[in-house]
Tab-separated table of C-alpha atoms and ligand atoms in Angstrom:
chain	number	residue	atom	x	y	z
A	1	MET	CA	21.553	-54.434	-36.692
A	2	SER	CA	25.033	-54.806	-35.478
A	3	VAL	CA	27.855	-54.701	-37.982
A	4	VAL	CA	31.458	-53.686	-37.520
A	5	SER	CA	32.353	-50.629	-39.590
A	6	PRO	CA	34.631	-51.486	-42.524
A	7	ASP	CA	36.308	-48.082	-41.925
A	8	LEU	CA	38.137	-49.544	-38.937
A	9	LEU	CA	40.383	-51.507	-41.294
A	10	THR	CA	42.003	-49.304	-43.905
A	11	PRO	CA	44.190	-50.119	-46.882
A	12	ALA	CA	47.925	-49.311	-46.787
A	13	ASP	CA	48.753	-45.919	-45.308
A	14	ALA	CA	52.322	-44.618	-45.434
A	15	ASP	CA	51.804	-42.444	-42.352
A	16	ALA	CA	50.406	-45.216	-40.190
A	17	ILE	CA	52.043	-45.440	-36.779
A	18	PRO	CA	53.762	-48.796	-36.253
A	19	VAL	CA	52.587	-50.996	-33.401
A	20	ARG	CA	55.356	-53.313	-32.209
A	21	PHE	CA	54.730	-56.365	-30.081
A	22	VAL	CA	57.475	-56.543	-27.525
A	23	GLY	CA	58.445	-59.259	-25.066
A	24	PRO	CA	60.957	-59.005	-22.191
A	25	LYS	CA	63.737	-60.249	-24.501
A	26	THR	CA	62.923	-58.187	-27.593
A	27	ALA	CA	65.844	-55.933	-28.538
A	28	LEU	CA	64.698	-52.348	-29.052
A	29	ASP	CA	66.802	-49.652	-30.616
A	30	GLY	CA	67.075	-45.883	-30.752
A	31	ARG	CA	64.259	-43.750	-29.458
A	32	ALA	CA	62.030	-46.675	-28.511
A	33	ALA	CA	64.749	-48.329	-26.405
A	34	SER	CA	65.553	-45.272	-24.276
A	35	TRP	CA	61.893	-44.279	-23.918
A	36	ALA	CA	60.990	-47.802	-22.865
A	37	SER	CA	63.651	-47.947	-20.167
A	38	ALA	CA	62.850	-44.411	-18.948
A	39	ASN	CA	59.196	-45.473	-18.540
A	40	GLY	CA	59.801	-48.887	-17.030
A	41	PHE	CA	58.300	-50.672	-20.015
A	42	LYS	CA	59.438	-54.294	-19.888
A	43	GLY	CA	57.197	-55.983	-22.431
A	44	LYS	CA	54.905	-57.493	-19.827
A	45	PRO	CA	51.460	-58.585	-20.993
A	46	GLY	CA	48.992	-55.704	-20.674
A	47	GLN	CA	51.758	-53.066	-20.816
A	48	MET	CA	51.528	-50.481	-23.561
A	49	LEU	CA	53.775	-47.528	-24.270
A	50	VAL	CA	53.358	-44.706	-26.737
A	51	VAL	CA	56.780	-43.552	-28.016
A	52	PRO	CA	56.906	-39.841	-28.992
A	53	ASN	CA	58.750	-38.811	-32.119
A	54	GLY	CA	60.283	-35.624	-30.721
A	55	GLU	CA	58.064	-33.372	-32.812
A	56	GLY	CA	54.974	-33.713	-30.672
A	57	GLY	CA	53.732	-36.725	-32.638
A	58	LEU	CA	53.928	-40.480	-32.248
A	59	ASP	CA	56.947	-42.512	-33.326
A	60	SER	CA	55.478	-45.914	-32.523
A	61	VAL	CA	53.506	-47.878	-29.975
A	62	LEU	CA	54.956	-50.741	-27.966
A	63	VAL	CA	52.615	-53.474	-26.794
A	64	GLY	CA	53.862	-55.868	-24.135
A	65	THR	CA	53.269	-59.534	-24.901
A	66	GLY	CA	55.184	-61.431	-22.226
A	67	GLU	CA	57.427	-64.378	-23.172
A	68	ARG	CA	55.302	-65.539	-26.093
A	69	PHE	CA	53.912	-63.294	-28.783
A	70	ASP	CA	50.180	-63.185	-28.376
A	71	PRO	CA	48.155	-61.682	-31.212
A	72	TRP	CA	45.248	-61.532	-28.808
A	73	SER	CA	46.889	-58.627	-26.998
A	74	ALA	CA	45.724	-56.464	-29.940
A	75	ARG	CA	42.243	-56.673	-28.458
A	76	GLY	CA	42.964	-53.829	-26.052
A	77	LEU	CA	44.403	-51.466	-28.673
A	78	SER	CA	41.336	-49.464	-29.631
A	79	ALA	CA	40.474	-48.763	-26.005
A	80	LYS	CA	43.980	-47.596	-25.122
A	81	LEU	CA	45.407	-45.844	-28.179
A	82	PRO	CA	44.914	-42.223	-29.140
A	83	ALA	CA	42.888	-41.665	-32.314
A	84	GLY	CA	44.903	-42.360	-35.441
A	85	THR	CA	45.857	-44.969	-38.004
A	86	TYR	CA	48.159	-47.761	-36.935
A	87	ARG	CA	49.855	-50.729	-38.575
A	88	LEU	CA	50.894	-53.955	-36.918
A	89	GLU	CA	54.474	-55.112	-37.253
A	90	GLY	CA	55.146	-58.835	-37.212
A	91	GLU	CA	54.423	-62.126	-38.900
A	92	ALA	CA	51.577	-62.214	-41.393
A	93	GLU	CA	49.590	-65.078	-39.916
A	94	GLN	CA	49.729	-63.638	-36.433
A	95	ALA	CA	48.848	-60.222	-37.827
A	96	GLN	CA	45.615	-61.626	-39.251
A	97	LEU	CA	44.510	-62.928	-35.872
A	98	ALA	CA	45.666	-59.660	-34.313
A	99	ALA	CA	43.519	-57.696	-36.794
A	100	LEU	CA	40.478	-59.732	-35.783
A	101	ALA	CA	41.348	-59.251	-32.110
A	102	PHE	CA	41.600	-55.518	-32.733
A	103	LEU	CA	38.123	-55.466	-34.313
A	104	LEU	CA	36.618	-57.523	-31.473
A	105	GLY	CA	38.123	-55.004	-29.068
A	106	THR	CA	36.312	-52.090	-30.729
A	107	TYR	CA	32.885	-53.294	-29.540
A	108	ARG	CA	31.122	-50.838	-27.224
A	109	PHE	CA	27.564	-51.036	-25.967
A	110	ASP	CA	26.495	-47.429	-26.418
A	111	ARG	CA	22.764	-47.755	-27.035
A	112	TYR	CA	21.809	-45.953	-23.827
A	113	LYS	CA	24.802	-43.745	-23.096
A	114	ALA	CA	26.535	-41.311	-25.363
A	115	ARG	CA	30.286	-41.551	-24.940
A	116	PRO	CA	32.707	-38.721	-25.592
A	117	ASP	CA	34.040	-39.261	-29.112
A	118	ARG	CA	37.720	-40.101	-28.718
A	119	GLY	CA	38.126	-40.224	-32.477
A	120	ALA	CA	38.577	-43.440	-34.391
A	121	VAL	CA	41.471	-45.812	-33.890
A	122	ARG	CA	42.048	-47.437	-37.270
A	123	LEU	CA	44.235	-50.283	-38.339
A	124	VAL	CA	45.942	-50.852	-41.675
A	125	ALA	CA	44.731	-54.233	-42.854
A	126	PRO	CA	47.673	-56.643	-42.673
A	127	GLN	CA	49.010	-58.296	-45.852
A	128	GLY	CA	46.802	-61.045	-47.190
A	129	LEU	CA	43.928	-60.355	-44.796
A	130	ASP	CA	40.524	-61.469	-46.070
A	131	LEU	CA	38.797	-58.237	-45.198
A	132	GLU	CA	35.214	-59.333	-45.843
A	133	GLU	CA	35.658	-62.513	-43.865
A	134	THR	CA	37.294	-60.762	-40.929
A	135	LEU	CA	34.568	-58.124	-40.822
A	136	ARG	CA	31.738	-60.625	-40.920
A	137	ILE	CA	33.270	-62.738	-38.154
A	138	ALA	CA	33.691	-59.645	-35.969
A	139	SER	CA	30.147	-58.553	-36.863
A	140	ALA	CA	28.716	-61.901	-35.794
A	141	CYS	CA	30.394	-61.538	-32.404
A	142	ALA	CA	29.181	-57.938	-32.107
A	143	LEU	CA	25.601	-58.995	-32.889
A	144	ALA	CA	25.621	-61.652	-30.178
A	145	ARG	CA	27.145	-59.263	-27.651
A	146	GLU	CA	24.728	-56.456	-28.450
A	147	MET	CA	21.711	-58.745	-28.112
A	148	VAL	CA	22.991	-59.973	-24.744
A	149	ASP	CA	23.778	-56.436	-23.534
A	150	THR	CA	20.368	-55.069	-24.470
A	151	PRO	CA	18.095	-55.099	-21.408
A	152	ALA	CA	15.193	-57.543	-21.345
A	153	ALA	CA	12.658	-54.724	-21.703
A	154	ASP	CA	14.087	-53.995	-25.163
A	155	MET	CA	15.141	-57.551	-26.088
A	156	GLY	CA	11.945	-59.523	-25.677
A	157	PRO	CA	10.699	-62.449	-27.765
A	158	LEU	CA	9.382	-60.054	-30.424
A	159	GLN	CA	12.740	-58.261	-30.769
A	160	ILE	CA	14.500	-61.608	-31.199
A	161	GLU	CA	11.943	-62.508	-33.867
A	162	THR	CA	12.558	-59.171	-35.610
A	163	ILE	CA	16.307	-59.758	-35.688
A	164	ALA	CA	15.773	-63.301	-36.999
A	165	ARG	CA	13.461	-61.933	-39.694
A	166	GLU	CA	16.025	-59.389	-40.838
A	167	ILE	CA	18.749	-62.052	-40.952
A	168	ALA	CA	16.503	-64.411	-42.933
A	169	GLU	CA	15.343	-61.758	-45.392
A	170	THR	CA	18.858	-60.512	-46.069
A	171	ALA	CA	20.052	-64.047	-46.752
A	172	GLY	CA	17.036	-65.095	-48.811
A	173	ALA	CA	16.151	-67.692	-46.190
A	174	SER	CA	12.714	-68.780	-45.011
A	175	LEU	CA	11.345	-67.823	-41.614
A	176	ALA	CA	8.596	-69.545	-39.648
A	177	VAL	CA	7.415	-68.265	-36.284
A	178	THR	CA	4.994	-70.073	-33.974
A	179	THR	CA	3.673	-67.836	-31.196
A	180	GLY	CA	1.461	-68.061	-28.124
A	181	GLU	CA	-1.473	-70.483	-28.277
A	182	ALA	CA	-0.287	-71.703	-31.687
A	183	LEU	CA	2.570	-73.376	-29.812
A	184	LEU	CA	0.019	-75.825	-28.412
A	185	GLU	CA	-1.621	-76.464	-31.794
A	186	ASN	CA	1.801	-77.007	-33.360
A	187	ASN	CA	3.054	-79.270	-30.586
A	188	TYR	CA	5.561	-77.167	-28.674
A	189	PRO	CA	4.009	-77.801	-25.238
A	190	ALA	CA	7.135	-77.225	-23.151
A	191	VAL	CA	7.951	-73.910	-24.843
A	192	HIS	CA	4.369	-72.809	-24.208
A	193	ALA	CA	4.397	-73.872	-20.558
A	194	VAL	CA	7.621	-72.036	-19.760
A	195	GLY	CA	6.662	-68.847	-21.621
A	196	ARG	CA	2.943	-68.552	-20.950
A	197	ALA	CA	3.280	-66.469	-17.771
A	198	ALA	CA	4.667	-63.526	-19.724
A	199	THR	CA	2.500	-60.595	-20.716
A	200	PRO	CA	0.799	-61.163	-24.136
A	201	ALA	CA	3.086	-58.732	-25.967
A	202	ARG	CA	5.973	-60.909	-24.841
A	203	ALA	CA	4.344	-64.226	-25.734
A	204	PRO	CA	6.614	-67.260	-26.151
A	205	ARG	CA	7.626	-68.294	-29.647
A	206	VAL	CA	9.607	-70.761	-31.716
A	207	ILE	CA	11.565	-69.114	-34.496
A	208	GLU	CA	12.926	-71.210	-37.352
A	209	ILE	CA	15.144	-70.060	-40.211
A	210	GLY	CA	15.692	-72.394	-43.177
A	211	TRP	CA	18.331	-71.791	-45.819
A	212	ASN	CA	19.296	-73.788	-48.894
A	213	LEU	CA	16.842	-76.507	-47.861
A	214	ASP	CA	16.209	-77.630	-51.433
A	215	ARG	CA	19.913	-78.469	-51.803
A	216	THR	CA	19.495	-82.025	-50.567
A	217	ASP	CA	22.973	-82.823	-51.866
A	218	LEU	CA	24.445	-80.708	-49.053
A	219	PRO	CA	24.830	-81.688	-45.381
A	220	LEU	CA	22.275	-80.177	-43.020
A	221	VAL	CA	23.501	-78.147	-40.069
A	222	ALA	CA	21.078	-77.220	-37.272
A	223	LEU	CA	21.909	-74.395	-34.874
A	224	VAL	CA	19.746	-74.350	-31.762
A	225	GLY	CA	19.607	-71.623	-29.104
A	226	LYS	CA	18.079	-70.963	-25.687
A	227	GLY	CA	16.324	-67.605	-25.821
A	228	VAL	CA	15.093	-66.921	-22.281
A	229	VAL	CA	14.798	-63.140	-22.526
A	230	PHE	CA	14.669	-62.885	-18.755
A	231	ASP	CA	14.990	-65.647	-16.198
A	232	THR	CA	13.341	-64.756	-12.890
A	233	GLY	CA	13.510	-68.443	-12.006
A	234	GLY	CA	9.711	-68.562	-12.241
A	235	LEU	CA	7.827	-69.529	-9.056
A	236	ASP	CA	11.111	-70.973	-7.776
A	237	ILE	CA	12.225	-67.387	-7.901
A	238	LYS	CA	15.904	-66.481	-7.963
A	239	SER	CA	17.642	-64.356	-5.344
A	240	ALA	CA	18.373	-60.727	-6.213
A	241	ALA	CA	22.024	-61.541	-6.927
A	242	GLY	CA	21.087	-64.574	-9.004
A	243	MET	CA	18.589	-62.602	-11.075
A	244	ARG	CA	20.716	-59.530	-11.644
A	245	ASN	CA	22.287	-60.567	-14.964
A	246	MET	CA	19.479	-62.734	-16.301
A	247	LYS	CA	18.891	-60.424	-19.285
A	248	LYS	CA	21.695	-62.513	-20.753
A	249	ASP	CA	19.703	-65.748	-20.589
A	250	MET	CA	18.834	-65.364	-24.276
A	251	GLY	CA	22.553	-65.586	-25.055
A	252	GLY	CA	22.186	-69.001	-26.687
A	253	SER	CA	19.634	-67.671	-29.172
A	254	ALA	CA	21.872	-64.680	-29.917
A	255	HIS	CA	24.761	-67.068	-30.574
A	256	ALA	CA	22.723	-69.358	-32.841
A	257	LEU	CA	21.399	-66.401	-34.864
A	258	ALA	CA	24.792	-64.695	-35.138
A	259	LEU	CA	26.523	-67.918	-36.207
A	260	GLY	CA	23.684	-68.636	-38.625
A	261	ARG	CA	24.038	-65.204	-40.212
A	262	LEU	CA	27.777	-65.789	-40.544
A	263	VAL	CA	27.345	-69.212	-42.193
A	264	MET	CA	24.881	-67.759	-44.706
A	265	GLN	CA	26.962	-64.657	-45.447
A	266	ALA	CA	30.008	-66.837	-46.046
A	267	GLY	CA	27.980	-69.115	-48.289
A	268	LEU	CA	29.200	-72.334	-46.674
A	269	ALA	CA	28.250	-75.505	-48.520
A	270	VAL	CA	25.466	-76.577	-46.170
A	271	ARG	CA	21.748	-76.570	-45.718
A	272	LEU	CA	21.061	-74.565	-42.575
A	273	VAL	CA	18.329	-74.574	-39.968
A	274	VAL	CA	18.459	-72.081	-37.105
A	275	LEU	CA	16.004	-72.836	-34.301
A	276	VAL	CA	15.413	-70.535	-31.391
A	277	ALA	CA	12.868	-70.641	-28.561
A	278	ALA	CA	12.254	-67.118	-27.249
A	279	VAL	CA	10.396	-67.005	-23.923
A	280	GLU	CA	10.287	-65.036	-20.707
A	281	ASN	CA	10.480	-67.145	-17.535
A	282	ALA	CA	8.106	-64.881	-15.622
A	283	VAL	CA	6.101	-65.018	-12.417
A	284	SER	CA	2.326	-64.753	-12.692
A	285	ALA	CA	-0.851	-66.579	-11.698
A	286	ASP	CA	-0.509	-68.567	-14.931
A	287	ALA	CA	3.094	-69.600	-14.390
A	288	PHE	CA	3.984	-73.311	-14.574
A	289	ARG	CA	4.566	-74.776	-11.142
A	290	PRO	CA	6.880	-77.071	-9.209
A	291	GLY	CA	5.212	-80.468	-9.348
A	292	ASP	CA	3.535	-79.853	-12.694
A	293	ILE	CA	4.111	-82.488	-15.334
A	294	LEU	CA	4.682	-81.056	-18.803
A	295	SER	CA	4.386	-82.879	-22.050
A	296	SER	CA	7.005	-82.368	-24.697
A	297	ARG	CA	7.123	-82.415	-28.481
A	298	LYS	CA	8.852	-85.784	-28.323
A	299	GLY	CA	6.054	-87.206	-26.160
A	300	LEU	CA	8.165	-87.678	-23.031
A	301	THR	CA	6.505	-86.323	-19.879
A	302	ILE	CA	8.628	-84.083	-17.672
A	303	GLU	CA	8.105	-83.624	-13.939
A	304	ILE	CA	8.981	-80.101	-12.868
A	305	GLY	CA	11.153	-80.225	-9.781
A	306	ASN	CA	12.255	-76.635	-10.192
A	307	THR	CA	10.854	-73.924	-12.474
A	308	ASP	CA	14.321	-72.369	-12.640
A	309	ALA	CA	15.553	-75.301	-14.738
A	310	GLU	CA	13.573	-73.877	-17.684
A	311	GLY	CA	16.215	-73.722	-20.406
A	312	ARG	CA	16.352	-77.493	-20.863
A	313	LEU	CA	12.547	-77.578	-21.193
A	314	ILE	CA	12.365	-75.215	-24.149
A	315	LEU	CA	15.459	-76.790	-25.702
A	316	ALA	CA	13.798	-80.217	-25.434
A	317	ASP	CA	11.051	-79.122	-27.830
A	318	ILE	CA	13.290	-77.394	-30.356
A	319	LEU	CA	15.899	-80.170	-30.318
A	320	THR	CA	13.033	-82.510	-31.199
A	321	ARG	CA	12.031	-80.091	-33.946
A	322	ALA	CA	15.643	-80.056	-35.203
A	323	SER	CA	15.626	-83.869	-35.356
A	324	GLU	CA	12.690	-83.708	-37.798
A	325	HIS	CA	15.135	-82.247	-40.355
A	326	SER	CA	17.462	-85.279	-39.944
A	327	PRO	CA	20.479	-83.004	-39.440
A	328	ASP	CA	24.046	-84.139	-40.026
A	329	VAL	CA	25.349	-81.796	-37.336
A	330	THR	CA	23.393	-80.147	-34.523
A	331	LEU	CA	25.026	-77.502	-32.364
A	332	ASP	CA	23.156	-76.007	-29.428
A	333	PHE	CA	24.074	-72.955	-27.388
A	334	ALA	CA	22.580	-72.197	-23.998
A	335	THR	CA	23.287	-70.274	-20.811
A	336	LEU	CA	22.026	-73.441	-19.219
A	337	THR	CA	23.520	-73.813	-15.747
A	338	GLY	CA	25.242	-71.911	-12.994
A	339	ALA	CA	27.091	-75.170	-12.360
A	340	ALA	CA	29.079	-74.727	-15.598
A	341	ARG	CA	30.690	-71.659	-14.011
A	342	ILE	CA	31.512	-73.529	-10.838
A	343	ALA	CA	33.256	-76.126	-12.984
A	344	LEU	CA	35.129	-73.946	-15.480
A	345	GLY	CA	34.571	-70.258	-14.699
A	346	PRO	CA	33.339	-67.567	-17.070
A	347	GLU	CA	35.893	-67.916	-19.881
A	348	LEU	CA	35.712	-71.587	-20.683
A	349	PRO	CA	32.428	-72.968	-22.019
A	350	PRO	CA	31.829	-76.670	-21.433
A	351	LEU	CA	31.447	-78.672	-24.635
A	352	TYR	CA	29.433	-81.880	-24.581
A	353	THR	CA	29.322	-84.426	-27.375
A	354	ASP	CA	29.559	-88.185	-27.709
A	355	ASP	CA	31.049	-87.919	-31.181
A	356	GLU	CA	34.838	-88.117	-31.107
A	357	ALA	CA	35.295	-86.632	-34.589
A	358	LEU	CA	33.085	-83.651	-33.813
A	359	ALA	CA	34.814	-83.125	-30.467
A	360	GLY	CA	38.221	-83.281	-32.144
A	361	ASP	CA	37.259	-80.895	-34.920
A	362	LEU	CA	35.647	-78.401	-32.532
A	363	LEU	CA	38.536	-78.419	-30.060
A	364	ALA	CA	41.090	-78.059	-32.846
A	365	ALA	CA	39.140	-75.175	-34.380
A	366	ALA	CA	38.751	-73.571	-30.958
A	367	SER	CA	42.478	-73.501	-30.413
A	368	VAL	CA	43.291	-72.230	-33.931
A	369	VAL	CA	41.004	-69.213	-33.581
A	370	ARG	CA	41.582	-68.663	-29.860
A	371	ASP	CA	37.948	-69.208	-28.901
A	372	PRO	CA	38.263	-71.813	-26.162
A	373	LEU	CA	36.009	-74.775	-25.412
A	374	TRP	CA	36.574	-77.464	-22.808
A	375	ARG	CA	35.190	-80.933	-23.240
A	376	MET	CA	33.070	-82.318	-20.411
A	377	PRO	CA	31.582	-85.804	-20.113
A	378	LEU	CA	28.060	-87.001	-20.842
A	379	TRP	CA	28.619	-89.265	-17.855
A	380	HIS	CA	25.977	-91.953	-17.915
A	381	GLY	CA	26.571	-92.826	-14.304
A	382	TYR	CA	24.518	-89.737	-13.485
A	383	ALA	CA	21.657	-90.466	-15.894
A	384	ALA	CA	19.513	-91.982	-13.118
A	385	ALA	CA	19.506	-88.600	-11.365
A	386	LEU	CA	16.939	-87.543	-13.972
A	387	ASP	CA	14.540	-90.394	-13.161
A	388	SER	CA	11.067	-89.476	-11.945
A	389	GLU	CA	8.632	-91.791	-10.172
A	390	ILE	CA	5.611	-90.309	-11.935
A	391	ALA	CA	6.913	-88.972	-15.265
A	392	ASP	CA	9.398	-90.056	-17.928
A	393	VAL	CA	12.024	-87.609	-16.700
A	394	ARG	CA	12.476	-84.789	-14.182
A	395	ASN	CA	13.956	-81.385	-14.959
A	396	ASP	CA	16.018	-80.900	-11.793
A	397	SER	CA	18.471	-83.713	-11.281
A	398	ALA	CA	18.660	-85.452	-7.907
A	399	GLY	CA	21.163	-83.882	-5.549
A	400	TRP	CA	23.450	-86.916	-5.261
A	401	ALA	CA	24.730	-86.433	-8.816
A	402	GLN	CA	25.918	-82.906	-8.028
A	403	ALA	CA	27.388	-82.173	-11.485
A	404	GLY	CA	24.654	-79.763	-12.628
A	405	SER	CA	26.087	-78.898	-16.025
A	406	VAL	CA	26.605	-82.596	-16.808
A	407	THR	CA	23.094	-83.644	-15.779
A	408	ALA	CA	21.602	-80.730	-17.774
A	409	ALA	CA	23.516	-81.985	-20.827
A	410	LEU	CA	22.250	-85.535	-20.156
A	411	PHE	CA	18.713	-84.143	-20.081
A	412	LEU	CA	19.209	-82.482	-23.478
A	413	GLN	CA	20.707	-85.670	-24.882
A	414	LYS	CA	17.333	-87.398	-24.451
A	415	PHE	CA	15.887	-84.993	-27.005
A	416	ALA	CA	18.866	-84.413	-29.310
A	417	PRO	CA	18.638	-85.665	-32.895
A	418	GLU	CA	19.636	-89.289	-33.314
A	419	THR	CA	20.733	-88.722	-36.883
A	420	GLY	CA	24.164	-87.189	-37.356
A	421	THR	CA	26.132	-85.745	-34.466
A	422	TRP	CA	25.194	-83.340	-31.698
A	423	ALA	CA	27.191	-80.968	-29.537
A	424	HIS	CA	25.985	-78.799	-26.674
A	425	MET	CA	27.761	-75.724	-25.352
A	426	ASP	CA	26.850	-74.420	-21.887
A	427	ILE	CA	27.974	-70.838	-22.473
A	428	PHE	CA	28.255	-67.937	-20.020
A	429	ALA	CA	27.929	-65.242	-22.739
A	430	TRP	CA	29.258	-62.661	-20.330
A	431	ASN	CA	32.514	-61.014	-19.459
A	432	PRO	CA	32.418	-60.269	-15.726
A	433	ARG	CA	35.738	-58.397	-15.600
A	434	ASN	CA	36.223	-54.965	-17.164
A	435	ARG	CA	39.501	-54.691	-19.103
A	436	PRO	CA	40.486	-52.669	-22.176
A	437	GLY	CA	39.123	-54.649	-25.145
A	438	TRP	CA	37.009	-56.828	-22.868
A	439	PRO	CA	34.303	-54.533	-21.526
A	440	GLU	CA	32.158	-55.987	-18.769
A	441	GLY	CA	29.020	-57.294	-20.439
A	442	GLY	CA	27.913	-59.588	-23.229
A	443	GLU	CA	30.559	-61.849	-24.705
A	444	ALA	CA	30.553	-64.071	-27.790
A	445	GLN	CA	31.726	-67.569	-26.924
A	446	ALA	CA	32.235	-70.519	-29.266
A	447	ILE	CA	30.822	-68.700	-32.310
A	448	ARG	CA	34.234	-68.394	-33.946
A	449	ALA	CA	35.246	-71.912	-32.948
A	450	CYS	CA	32.065	-73.426	-34.391
A	451	TYR	CA	32.360	-71.327	-37.529
A	452	GLN	CA	35.967	-72.397	-38.007
A	453	MET	CA	34.918	-76.052	-37.699
A	454	LEU	CA	32.065	-75.603	-40.182
A	455	ARG	CA	34.216	-73.627	-42.620
A	456	ALA	CA	36.902	-76.306	-42.549
A	457	ARG	CA	34.382	-79.099	-43.123
A	458	TYR	CA	32.078	-77.390	-45.592
A	459	PRO	CA	34.012	-74.616	-47.367
A	460	ALA	CA	32.112	-72.227	-49.595
A	461	PRO	CA	32.339	-73.007	-53.280
A	462	LYS	CA	34.474	-70.255	-54.812
A	463	SER	CA	31.578	-68.675	-56.688
A	464	ALA	CA	29.363	-68.455	-53.581
A	465	GLU	CA	31.869	-66.777	-51.306
A	466	GLY	CA	30.890	-63.576	-49.619
A	467	ARG	CA	27.364	-63.246	-50.852
B	501	BES	N1	19.851	-69.404	-16.722
B	501	BES	C1	20.143	-70.221	-15.602
B	501	BES	C2	21.583	-70.665	-15.551
B	501	BES	C3	22.616	-69.602	-15.340
B	501	BES	C4	22.731	-68.964	-14.117
B	501	BES	C5	23.512	-69.318	-16.341
B	501	BES	C6	23.708	-68.029	-13.918
B	501	BES	C7	24.492	-68.379	-16.140
B	501	BES	C8	24.585	-67.730	-14.930
B	501	BES	C9	19.291	-71.488	-15.648
B	501	BES	O1	18.038	-71.347	-16.185
B	501	BES	C10	19.146	-71.925	-14.228
B	501	BES	O2	18.559	-71.196	-13.471
B	501	BES	N2	19.668	-73.097	-13.905
B	501	BES	C11	19.592	-73.624	-12.585
B	501	BES	C12	19.166	-75.061	-12.686
B	501	BES	C13	18.792	-75.693	-11.377
B	501	BES	C14	17.537	-75.058	-10.819
B	501	BES	C15	18.581	-77.178	-11.583
B	501	BES	C16	20.968	-73.501	-11.959
B	501	BES	O3	21.982	-73.681	-12.663
B	501	BES	O4	21.034	-73.190	-10.770
B	502	MN	MN1	16.608	-70.713	-14.742
B	503	ZN	ZN1	17.787	-69.828	-17.530
């Protein structure tokens, strides 16, 4: 299971090649200055220049940052630099973020294609860097990305369960899995309805990890994720273009599991519940239908206006399950709507919460660790768009409300725990543009922001750190 190799960050190395972050106004001297002007290097963002040392080796590397130094530009380093060991020059705090950016940029999805070995690009760990912490944060992001990148045929409900089991066992956490017909006996009717069309080997399931639950003195954090391993749209089948990337529709579950693993590895002072519904939204004679009325764990009946609005159905049941733990904080992650992209594009996940303190803490954390979130409203003016004449609620909001990501969040809010606070993130989990350090494919979004918020609120006791 995905971990970032600790070899990528090495202790001090006298021969390491310096990497200098250079803006348009940075004064360069000697060899670097003349080489930069000869090559038209002006310190623009995205520019990089290798400066030779005159003996056939490297003197240094210049990385363009634009007007403001941006540690995030280190993300492209491993894709662009020749093999070797490098050290970052610059301020310590920035260097720490740059080291993390460098590690995030080393991710490659190479499960199905051998790549020519370019040799390793290594970085000398900057002064004061918490190596373990940095590695486990990067590993969490790599796990989420790898799960998203893995095709649906190899990332079905069972594979998600297997990953959850490994995470739970390693952390000494409990694991409970409810599969197939047992979903009906155990009152997960919506999860069953959405997932029942899949072939038996890919039966729907609810996966629940519990950690530290006997520590009733600690706050309880619930992490909830949408795990639709493939979203055909169901009988309201998607177009070819709309279906093309739907292997990523389990991104929410990948995010909840990766963040959960990180919280447990860091030993944060919380009780933790991770809840994932893993289903395939398939087409078969047994598929749920437009016009069907589902029951839900909470007891609310749901009229199905569109079988492609399936994520909110499975989340309804597991949000209700989360509420049974009386959580202090519930965070859910879901590739829930195409409308979220229309609103904010691929890089900016909408954040929904009615709790001002949670919103403030999450947005502050997001900006500190450069993992953006953008707050959107749970606008009650649109709540009536979810009214049904013949059921308690409908799953596809009426057209007049238009704001599809908002109405999806309003739907979830009906099922979210009433104890504590709840936040929902409508993530894209995908990088659509191929750039060095940002390969096209699965992307971790909001994991680092949420972790930063949790770490600030519930720091690990010193003795528990890094277990
Ligand atoms: N998984 C999709 C949402 C999605 C689509 C996320 C593309 C990222 C990229 C979700 O299940 C879905 O199909 N939502 C529908 C809801 C509609 C039918 C009410 C949508 O957004 O179109
Ligand atoms: Mn769908
Ligand atoms: Zn979906």
